[in-house]
GROMACS .gro file of C-alpha atoms in nm:
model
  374
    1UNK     CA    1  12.353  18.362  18.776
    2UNK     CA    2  12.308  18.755  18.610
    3UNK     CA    3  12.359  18.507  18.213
    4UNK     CA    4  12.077  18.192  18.351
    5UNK     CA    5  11.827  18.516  18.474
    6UNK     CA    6  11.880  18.685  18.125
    7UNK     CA    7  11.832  18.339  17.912
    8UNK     CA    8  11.490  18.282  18.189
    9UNK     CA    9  11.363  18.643  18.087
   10UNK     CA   10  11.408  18.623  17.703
   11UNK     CA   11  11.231  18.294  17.692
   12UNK     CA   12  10.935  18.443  17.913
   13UNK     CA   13  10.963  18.736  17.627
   14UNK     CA   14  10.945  18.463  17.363
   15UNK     CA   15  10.625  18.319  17.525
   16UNK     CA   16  10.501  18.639  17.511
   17UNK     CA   17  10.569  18.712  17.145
   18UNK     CA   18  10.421  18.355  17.050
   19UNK     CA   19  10.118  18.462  17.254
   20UNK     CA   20  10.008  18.742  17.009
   21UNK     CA   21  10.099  18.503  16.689
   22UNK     CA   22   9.755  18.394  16.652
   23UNK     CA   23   9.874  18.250  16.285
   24UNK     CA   24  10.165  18.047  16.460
   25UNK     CA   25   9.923  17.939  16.746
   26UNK     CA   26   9.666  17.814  16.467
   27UNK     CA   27   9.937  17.632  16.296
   28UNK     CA   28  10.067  17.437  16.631
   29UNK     CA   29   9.727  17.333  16.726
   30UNK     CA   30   9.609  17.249  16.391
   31UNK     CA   31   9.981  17.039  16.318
   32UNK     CA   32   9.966  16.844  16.631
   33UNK     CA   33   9.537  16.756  16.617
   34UNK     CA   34   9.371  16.760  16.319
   35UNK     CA   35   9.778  16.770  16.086
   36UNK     CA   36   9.795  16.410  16.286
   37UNK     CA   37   9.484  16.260  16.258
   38UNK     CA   38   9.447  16.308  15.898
   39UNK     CA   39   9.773  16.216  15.789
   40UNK     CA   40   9.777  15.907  16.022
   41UNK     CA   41   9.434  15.813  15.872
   42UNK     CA   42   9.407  15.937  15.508
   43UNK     CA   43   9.704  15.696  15.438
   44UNK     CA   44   9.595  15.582  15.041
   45UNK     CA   45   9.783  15.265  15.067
   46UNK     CA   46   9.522  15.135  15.331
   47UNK     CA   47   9.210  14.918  15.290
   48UNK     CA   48   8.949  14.987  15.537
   49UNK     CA   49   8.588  14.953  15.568
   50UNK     CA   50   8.568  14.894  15.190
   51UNK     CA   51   8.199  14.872  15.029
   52UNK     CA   52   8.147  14.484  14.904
   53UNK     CA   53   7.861  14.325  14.751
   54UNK     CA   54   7.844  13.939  14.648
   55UNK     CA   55   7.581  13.818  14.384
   56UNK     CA   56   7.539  13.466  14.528
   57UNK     CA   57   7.401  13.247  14.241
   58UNK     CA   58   7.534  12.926  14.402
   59UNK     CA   59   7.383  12.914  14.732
   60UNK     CA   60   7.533  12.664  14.853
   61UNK     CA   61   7.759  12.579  15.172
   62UNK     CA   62   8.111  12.732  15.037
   63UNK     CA   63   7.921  13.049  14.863
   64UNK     CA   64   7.768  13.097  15.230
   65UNK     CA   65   8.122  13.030  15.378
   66UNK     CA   66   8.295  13.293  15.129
   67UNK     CA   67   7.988  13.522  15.249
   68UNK     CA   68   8.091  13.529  15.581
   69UNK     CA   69   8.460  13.578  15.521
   70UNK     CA   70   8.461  13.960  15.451
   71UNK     CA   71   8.449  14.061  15.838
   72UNK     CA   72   8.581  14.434  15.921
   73UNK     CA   73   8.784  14.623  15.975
   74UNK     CA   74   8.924  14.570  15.593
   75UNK     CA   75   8.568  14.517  15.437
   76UNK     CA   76   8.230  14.633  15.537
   77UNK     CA   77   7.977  14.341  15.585
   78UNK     CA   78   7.927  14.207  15.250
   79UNK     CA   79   7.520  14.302  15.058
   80UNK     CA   80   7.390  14.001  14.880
   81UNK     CA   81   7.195  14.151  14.549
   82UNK     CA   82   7.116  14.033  14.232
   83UNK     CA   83   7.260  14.088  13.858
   84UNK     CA   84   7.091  14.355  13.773
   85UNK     CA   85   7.193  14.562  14.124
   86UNK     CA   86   7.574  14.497  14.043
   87UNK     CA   87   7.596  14.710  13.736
   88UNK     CA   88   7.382  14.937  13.896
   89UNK     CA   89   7.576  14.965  14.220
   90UNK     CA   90   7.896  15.005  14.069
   91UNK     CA   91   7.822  15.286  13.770
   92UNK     CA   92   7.680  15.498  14.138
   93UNK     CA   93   7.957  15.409  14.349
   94UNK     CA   94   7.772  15.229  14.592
   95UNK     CA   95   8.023  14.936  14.550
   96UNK     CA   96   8.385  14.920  14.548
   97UNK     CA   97   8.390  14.568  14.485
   98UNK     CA   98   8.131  14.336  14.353
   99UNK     CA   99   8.166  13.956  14.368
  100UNK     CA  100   7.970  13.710  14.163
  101UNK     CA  101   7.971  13.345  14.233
  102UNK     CA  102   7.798  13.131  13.947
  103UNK     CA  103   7.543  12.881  13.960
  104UNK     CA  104   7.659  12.520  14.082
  105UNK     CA  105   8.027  12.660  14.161
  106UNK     CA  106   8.051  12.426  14.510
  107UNK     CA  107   7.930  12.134  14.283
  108UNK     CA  108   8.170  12.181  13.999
  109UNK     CA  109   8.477  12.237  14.230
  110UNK     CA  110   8.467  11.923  14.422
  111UNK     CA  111   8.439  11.746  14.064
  112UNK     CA  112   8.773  11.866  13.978
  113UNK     CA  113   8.641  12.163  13.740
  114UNK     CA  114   8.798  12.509  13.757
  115UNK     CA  115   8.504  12.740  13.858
  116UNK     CA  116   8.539  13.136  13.737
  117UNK     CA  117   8.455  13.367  14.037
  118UNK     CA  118   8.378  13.721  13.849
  119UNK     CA  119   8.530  13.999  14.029
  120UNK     CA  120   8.413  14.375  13.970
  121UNK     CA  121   8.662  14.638  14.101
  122UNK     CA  122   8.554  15.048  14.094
  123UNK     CA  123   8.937  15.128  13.972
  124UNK     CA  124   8.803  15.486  14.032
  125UNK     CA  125   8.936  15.433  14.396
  126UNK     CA  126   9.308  15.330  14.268
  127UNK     CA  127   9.427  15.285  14.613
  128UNK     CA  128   9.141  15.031  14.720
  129UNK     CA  129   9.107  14.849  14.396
  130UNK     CA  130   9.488  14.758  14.403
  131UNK     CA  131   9.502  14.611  14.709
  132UNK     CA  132   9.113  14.515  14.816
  133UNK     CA  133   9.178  14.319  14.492
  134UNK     CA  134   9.444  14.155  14.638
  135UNK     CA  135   9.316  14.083  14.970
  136UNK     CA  136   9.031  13.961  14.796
  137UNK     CA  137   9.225  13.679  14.593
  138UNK     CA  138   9.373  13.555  14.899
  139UNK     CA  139   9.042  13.515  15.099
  140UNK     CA  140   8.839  13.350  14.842
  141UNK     CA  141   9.175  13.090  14.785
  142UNK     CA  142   9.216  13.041  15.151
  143UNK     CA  143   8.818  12.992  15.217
  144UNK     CA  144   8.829  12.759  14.881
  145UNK     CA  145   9.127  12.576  14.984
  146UNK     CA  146   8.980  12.505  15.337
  147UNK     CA  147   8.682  12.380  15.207
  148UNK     CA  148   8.832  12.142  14.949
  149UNK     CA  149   9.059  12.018  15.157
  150UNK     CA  150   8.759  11.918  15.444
  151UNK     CA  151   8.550  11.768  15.192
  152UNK     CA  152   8.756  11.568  15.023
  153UNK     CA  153   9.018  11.441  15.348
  154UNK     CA  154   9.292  11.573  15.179
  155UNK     CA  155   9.644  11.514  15.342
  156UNK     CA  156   9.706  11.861  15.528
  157UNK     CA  157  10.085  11.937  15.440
  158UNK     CA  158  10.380  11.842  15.661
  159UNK     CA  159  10.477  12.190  15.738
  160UNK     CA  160  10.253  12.471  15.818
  161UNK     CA  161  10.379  12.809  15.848
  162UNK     CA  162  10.204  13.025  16.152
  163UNK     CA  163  10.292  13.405  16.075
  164UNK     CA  164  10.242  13.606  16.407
  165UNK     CA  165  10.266  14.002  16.374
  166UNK     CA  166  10.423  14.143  16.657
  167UNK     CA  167  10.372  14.457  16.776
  168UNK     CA  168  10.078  14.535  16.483
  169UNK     CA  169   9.889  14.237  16.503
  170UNK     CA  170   9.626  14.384  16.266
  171UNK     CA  171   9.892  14.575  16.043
  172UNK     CA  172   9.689  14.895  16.138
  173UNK     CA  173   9.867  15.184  15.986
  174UNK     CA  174   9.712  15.418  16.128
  175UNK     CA  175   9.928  15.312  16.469
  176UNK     CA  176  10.247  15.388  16.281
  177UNK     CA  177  10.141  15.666  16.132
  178UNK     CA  178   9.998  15.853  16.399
  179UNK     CA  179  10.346  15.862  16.567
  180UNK     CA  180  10.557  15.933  16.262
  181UNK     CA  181  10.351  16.287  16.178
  182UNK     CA  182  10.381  16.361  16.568
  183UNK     CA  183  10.771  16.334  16.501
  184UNK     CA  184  10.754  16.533  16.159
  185UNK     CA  185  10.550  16.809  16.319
  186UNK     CA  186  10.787  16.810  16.618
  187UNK     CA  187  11.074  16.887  16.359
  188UNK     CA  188  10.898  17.089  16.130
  189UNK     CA  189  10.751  17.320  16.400
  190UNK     CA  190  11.037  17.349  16.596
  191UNK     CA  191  11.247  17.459  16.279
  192UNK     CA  192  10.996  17.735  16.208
  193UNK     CA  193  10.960  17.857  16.532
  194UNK     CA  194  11.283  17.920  16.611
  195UNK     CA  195  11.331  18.083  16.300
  196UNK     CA  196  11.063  18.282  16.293
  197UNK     CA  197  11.141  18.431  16.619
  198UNK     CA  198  11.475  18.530  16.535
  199UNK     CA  199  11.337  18.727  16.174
  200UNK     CA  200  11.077  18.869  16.375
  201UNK     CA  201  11.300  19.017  16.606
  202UNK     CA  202  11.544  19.143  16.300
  203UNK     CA  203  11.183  19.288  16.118
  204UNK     CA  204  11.044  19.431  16.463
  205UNK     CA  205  11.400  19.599  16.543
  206UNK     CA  206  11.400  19.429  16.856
  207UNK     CA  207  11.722  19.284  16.835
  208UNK     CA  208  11.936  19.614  16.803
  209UNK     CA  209  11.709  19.678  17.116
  210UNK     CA  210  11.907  19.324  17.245
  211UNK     CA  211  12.231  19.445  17.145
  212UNK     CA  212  12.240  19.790  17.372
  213UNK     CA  213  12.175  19.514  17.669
  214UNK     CA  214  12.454  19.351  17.845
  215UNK     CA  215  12.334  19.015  17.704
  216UNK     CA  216  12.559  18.794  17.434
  217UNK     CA  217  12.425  18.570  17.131
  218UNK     CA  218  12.486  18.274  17.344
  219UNK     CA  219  12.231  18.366  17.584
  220UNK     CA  220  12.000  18.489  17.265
  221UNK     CA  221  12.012  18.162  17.117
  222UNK     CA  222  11.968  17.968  17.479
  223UNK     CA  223  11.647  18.183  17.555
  224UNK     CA  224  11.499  18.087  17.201
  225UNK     CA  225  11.596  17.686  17.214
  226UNK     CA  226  11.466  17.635  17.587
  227UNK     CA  227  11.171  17.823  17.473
  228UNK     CA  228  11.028  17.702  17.169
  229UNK     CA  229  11.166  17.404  17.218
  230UNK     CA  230  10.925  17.377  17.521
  231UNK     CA  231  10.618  17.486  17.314
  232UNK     CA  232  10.683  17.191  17.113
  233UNK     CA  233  10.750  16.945  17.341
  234UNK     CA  234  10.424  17.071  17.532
  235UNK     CA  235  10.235  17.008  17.254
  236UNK     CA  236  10.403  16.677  17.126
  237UNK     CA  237  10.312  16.514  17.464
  238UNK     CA  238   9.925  16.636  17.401
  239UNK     CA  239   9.910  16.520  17.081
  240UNK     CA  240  10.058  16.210  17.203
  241UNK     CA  241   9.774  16.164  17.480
  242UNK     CA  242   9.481  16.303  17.297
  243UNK     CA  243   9.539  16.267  16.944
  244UNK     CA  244   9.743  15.909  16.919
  245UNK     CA  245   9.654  15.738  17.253
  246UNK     CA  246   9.264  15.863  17.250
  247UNK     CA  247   9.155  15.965  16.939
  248UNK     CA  248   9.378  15.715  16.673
  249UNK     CA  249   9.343  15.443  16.975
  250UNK     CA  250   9.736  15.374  16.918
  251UNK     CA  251   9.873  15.145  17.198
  252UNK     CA  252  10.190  15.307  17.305
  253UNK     CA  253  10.406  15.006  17.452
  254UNK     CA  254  10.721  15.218  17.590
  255UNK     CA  255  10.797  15.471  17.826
  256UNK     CA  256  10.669  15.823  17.781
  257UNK     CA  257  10.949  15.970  17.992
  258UNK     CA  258  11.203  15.807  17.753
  259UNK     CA  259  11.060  15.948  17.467
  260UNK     CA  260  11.044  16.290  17.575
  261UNK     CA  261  11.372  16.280  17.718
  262UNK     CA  262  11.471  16.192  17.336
  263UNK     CA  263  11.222  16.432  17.194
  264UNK     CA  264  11.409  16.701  17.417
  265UNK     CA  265  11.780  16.601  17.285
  266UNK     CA  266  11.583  16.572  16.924
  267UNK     CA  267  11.459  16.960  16.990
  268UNK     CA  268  11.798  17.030  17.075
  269UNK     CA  269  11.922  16.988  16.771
  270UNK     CA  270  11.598  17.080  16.528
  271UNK     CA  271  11.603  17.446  16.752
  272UNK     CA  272  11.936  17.504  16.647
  273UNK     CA  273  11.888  17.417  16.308
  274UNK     CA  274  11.597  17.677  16.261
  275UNK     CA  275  11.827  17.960  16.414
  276UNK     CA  276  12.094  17.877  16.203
  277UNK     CA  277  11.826  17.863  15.900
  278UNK     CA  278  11.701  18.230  16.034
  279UNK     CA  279  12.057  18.373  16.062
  280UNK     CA  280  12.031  18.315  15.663
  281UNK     CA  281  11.716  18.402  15.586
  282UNK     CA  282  11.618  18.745  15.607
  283UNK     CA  283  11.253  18.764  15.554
  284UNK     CA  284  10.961  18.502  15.636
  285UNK     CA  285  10.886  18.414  15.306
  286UNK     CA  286  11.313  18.312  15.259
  287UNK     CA  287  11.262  18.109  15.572
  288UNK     CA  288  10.946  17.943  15.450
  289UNK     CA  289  11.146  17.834  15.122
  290UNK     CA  290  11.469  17.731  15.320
  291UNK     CA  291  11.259  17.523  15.552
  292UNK     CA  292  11.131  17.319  15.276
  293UNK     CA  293  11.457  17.250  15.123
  294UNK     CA  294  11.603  17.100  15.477
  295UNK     CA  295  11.227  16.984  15.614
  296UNK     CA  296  11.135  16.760  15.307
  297UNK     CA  297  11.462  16.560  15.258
  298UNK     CA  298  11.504  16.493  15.671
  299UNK     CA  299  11.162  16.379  15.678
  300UNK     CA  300  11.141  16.158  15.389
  301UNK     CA  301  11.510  16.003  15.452
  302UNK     CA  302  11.429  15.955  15.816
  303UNK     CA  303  11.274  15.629  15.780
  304UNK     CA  304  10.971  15.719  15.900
  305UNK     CA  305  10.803  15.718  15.528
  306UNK     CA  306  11.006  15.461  15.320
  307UNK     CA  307  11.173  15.196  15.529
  308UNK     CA  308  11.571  15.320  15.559
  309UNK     CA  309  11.650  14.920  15.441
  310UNK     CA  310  11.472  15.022  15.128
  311UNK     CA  311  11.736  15.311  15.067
  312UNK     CA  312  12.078  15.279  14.899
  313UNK     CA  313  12.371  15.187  15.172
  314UNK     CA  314  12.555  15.520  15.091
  315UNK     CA  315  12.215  15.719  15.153
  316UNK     CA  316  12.187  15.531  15.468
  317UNK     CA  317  12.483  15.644  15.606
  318UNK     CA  318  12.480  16.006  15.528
  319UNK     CA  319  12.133  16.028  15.658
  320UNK     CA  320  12.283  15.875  15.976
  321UNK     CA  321  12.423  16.271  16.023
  322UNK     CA  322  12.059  16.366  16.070
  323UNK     CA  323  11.897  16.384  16.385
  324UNK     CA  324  11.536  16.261  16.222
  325UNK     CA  325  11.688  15.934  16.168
  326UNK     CA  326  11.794  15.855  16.485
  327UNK     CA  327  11.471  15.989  16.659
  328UNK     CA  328  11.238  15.812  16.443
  329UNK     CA  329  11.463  15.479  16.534
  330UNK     CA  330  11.437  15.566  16.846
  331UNK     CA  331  11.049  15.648  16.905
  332UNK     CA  332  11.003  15.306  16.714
  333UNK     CA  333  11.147  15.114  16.952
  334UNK     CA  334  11.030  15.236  17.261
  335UNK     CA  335  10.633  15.273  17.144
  336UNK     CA  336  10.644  15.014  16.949
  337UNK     CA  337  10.878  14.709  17.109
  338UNK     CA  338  10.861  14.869  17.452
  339UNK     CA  339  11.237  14.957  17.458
  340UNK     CA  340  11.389  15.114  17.768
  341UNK     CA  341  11.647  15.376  17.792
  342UNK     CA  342  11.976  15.049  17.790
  343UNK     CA  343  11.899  14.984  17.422
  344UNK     CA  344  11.819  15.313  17.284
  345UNK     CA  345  12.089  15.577  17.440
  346UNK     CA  346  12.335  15.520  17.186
  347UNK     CA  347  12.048  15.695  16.975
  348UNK     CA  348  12.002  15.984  17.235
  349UNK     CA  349  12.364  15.987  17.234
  350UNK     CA  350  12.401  16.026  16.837
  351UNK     CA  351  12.156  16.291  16.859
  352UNK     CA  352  12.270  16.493  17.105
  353UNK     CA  353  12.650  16.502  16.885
  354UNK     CA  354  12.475  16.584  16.630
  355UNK     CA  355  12.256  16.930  16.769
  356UNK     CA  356  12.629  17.014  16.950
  357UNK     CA  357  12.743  17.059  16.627
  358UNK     CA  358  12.430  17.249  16.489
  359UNK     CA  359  12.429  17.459  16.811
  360UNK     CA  360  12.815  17.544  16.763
  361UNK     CA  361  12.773  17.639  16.413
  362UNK     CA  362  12.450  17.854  16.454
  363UNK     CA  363  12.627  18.029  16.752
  364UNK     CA  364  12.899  18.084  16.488
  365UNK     CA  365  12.678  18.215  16.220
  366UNK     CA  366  12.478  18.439  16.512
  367UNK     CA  367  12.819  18.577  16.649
  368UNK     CA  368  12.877  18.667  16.272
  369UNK     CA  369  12.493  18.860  16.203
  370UNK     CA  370  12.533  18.994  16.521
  371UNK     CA  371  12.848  19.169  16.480
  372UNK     CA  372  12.764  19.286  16.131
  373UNK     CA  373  12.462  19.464  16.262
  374UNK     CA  374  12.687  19.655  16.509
   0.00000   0.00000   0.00000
């Protein structure tokens, strides 16, 4: 009872110490609001709301048709203008795309001709001119198709494939990225908060103070994971409601108790890791550089920014030692396919191995500073 009342009272002290952080308050609220929004939305790859205008010199019943086929939320609501307004829109940016349909196009295509559509892309925006371009192509050959195929009673072919996007209907990336940065911020903050509270206590002198006490670096490093790994969690499940849910409008299928059940076996192990990382750093600045060499490489190998199917099969299974990997698996499937806690403990189980074993071998490398320091 004396060791669970010391391990309560250091984290209180932690909460305390956090308190008068105002830099390490700023950086959890900006991470997990404004860290989340932007990196869930400011995703280059993504068409959205691009600027289109259509010089429509045809006017006739397909032009109209191919008109009406840039809806949102990939394309604004296509301008009709002239010739002379197309140069003019694009060398001010006004346009992202301009789309000119020639004279007598609908009457040439039905008499077997090959029409020329001319499309203008701004390549200024590299992101939306690679792939607006392609969306592009395949509306005006699906609207053209449609059309041909109506007028002239074509045969419609034997086998139609019906794609049906499940759980993204509209491919909206902004619904898996909102929860991937919540999971990176999770294990980035929880890494440098544990860290930081363990060089700040080593810079303060506050941990000879800890030393004179009848207290061991078991219940040290308890009172610092329970802790910040709290603050974290706190915050994940705000960010989660306010940020994803509210702001991003991300429909979040699974349960939220499963998840933070994971997220706390997933802290587990990240807490750990940033004591271990502050047992070798001995300054702020050493744990700001350490951080980046273990942050970058268990964020980007997770899965959560290349696909883990895209990775080399011996990459895949050493990055099956990280906890990231298994907890962005895991908050996949239960936000995303609505999985319950029968097909994802193996994950939770995984994870939880793996933070024993970064636990056991920060207590070991704690045990070590501590004694040193003696």
């Amino acid at each position: 009872m004396r060791a669970l009342a010391n391990i309560l009272h250091l984290g209180l002290k932690e909460f305390h110490s956090l308190r008068r952080d105002r830099a390490m308050l700023l950086l959890i609220l900006w991470a997990f609001s404004l860290g989340v929004y932007s990196s869930a939305t400011g995703l280059p790859e993504i068409l959205h709301n691009a600027s289109v205008a259509i010089v429509d010199e045809d006017d006739s019943q397909l032009s109209s048709q191919l008109v009406e086929a840039f809806q949102p939320p990939l394309f604004h609501p296509p301008l009709l203008i002239d010739q002379a307004q197309m140069d003019r829109g694009l060398d001010t940016a006004l346009y992202t795309f301009t789309l000119g349909i020639p004279p007598n196009f609908q009457r040439d295509l039905l008499a077997g001709r090959r029409p020329a559509l001319q499309l203008n892309v701004d390549a200024t925006q590299v992101a939306q001119a690679f792939s607006g371009a392609g969306y592009i192509r395949t509306i005006v050959e699906a609207e053209v198709r449609q059309f041909v195929e109506r007028q002239r009673g074509d045969a419609a072919m034997p086998v139609e494939l019906v794609p049906r996007m499940l759980f993204n209907p509209n491919l909206t990336q902004a619904w898996l990225g909102g929860v991937m940065e919540v999971i990176n911020q999770i294990t980035m903050l929880s890494i440098i908060l544990t860290g930081a509270a363990l060089i700040r206590e080593r810079e303060r002198g506050t941990l000879e103070h800890l030393l004179v006490m009848p207290l061991g670096a078991l219940e040290i490093m308890l009172a610092k994971v329970w802790s910040m790994g709290l603050v974290v969690l706190l915050a994940a499940l705000l960010s989660l409601q306010l940020v994803v849910r509210l702001w991003l409008g991300v429909p979040l299928a699974g349960s939220l108790g499963v998840f933070l059940l994971a997220a706390a076996l997933h802290l587990f192990a990240t807490t750990s890791l940033g004591i271990l990382l502050g047992t070798v750093a001995r300054s702020m600045p050493q744990l700001g550089l350490l951080t980046i060499l273990v942050l970058v490489p268990l964020q980007i190998l997770s899965g959560s920014t290349t696909p883990r199917e895209s990775m080399p099969q011996a990459l895949q299974t050493l990055m099956l030692g990280a906890p990231t990997t298994h907890f962005v698996i895991l908050a996949e499937s239960v936000f995303y396919r609505g999985a319950g806690l029968e097909v994802v403990w193996p994950r939770m189980l995984a994870t939880s191995a793996i933070g024993a074993a970064f636990f056991a071998a920060a207590l070991m490398r704690l045990r070590r500073t501590i004694s040193q320091m003696a």
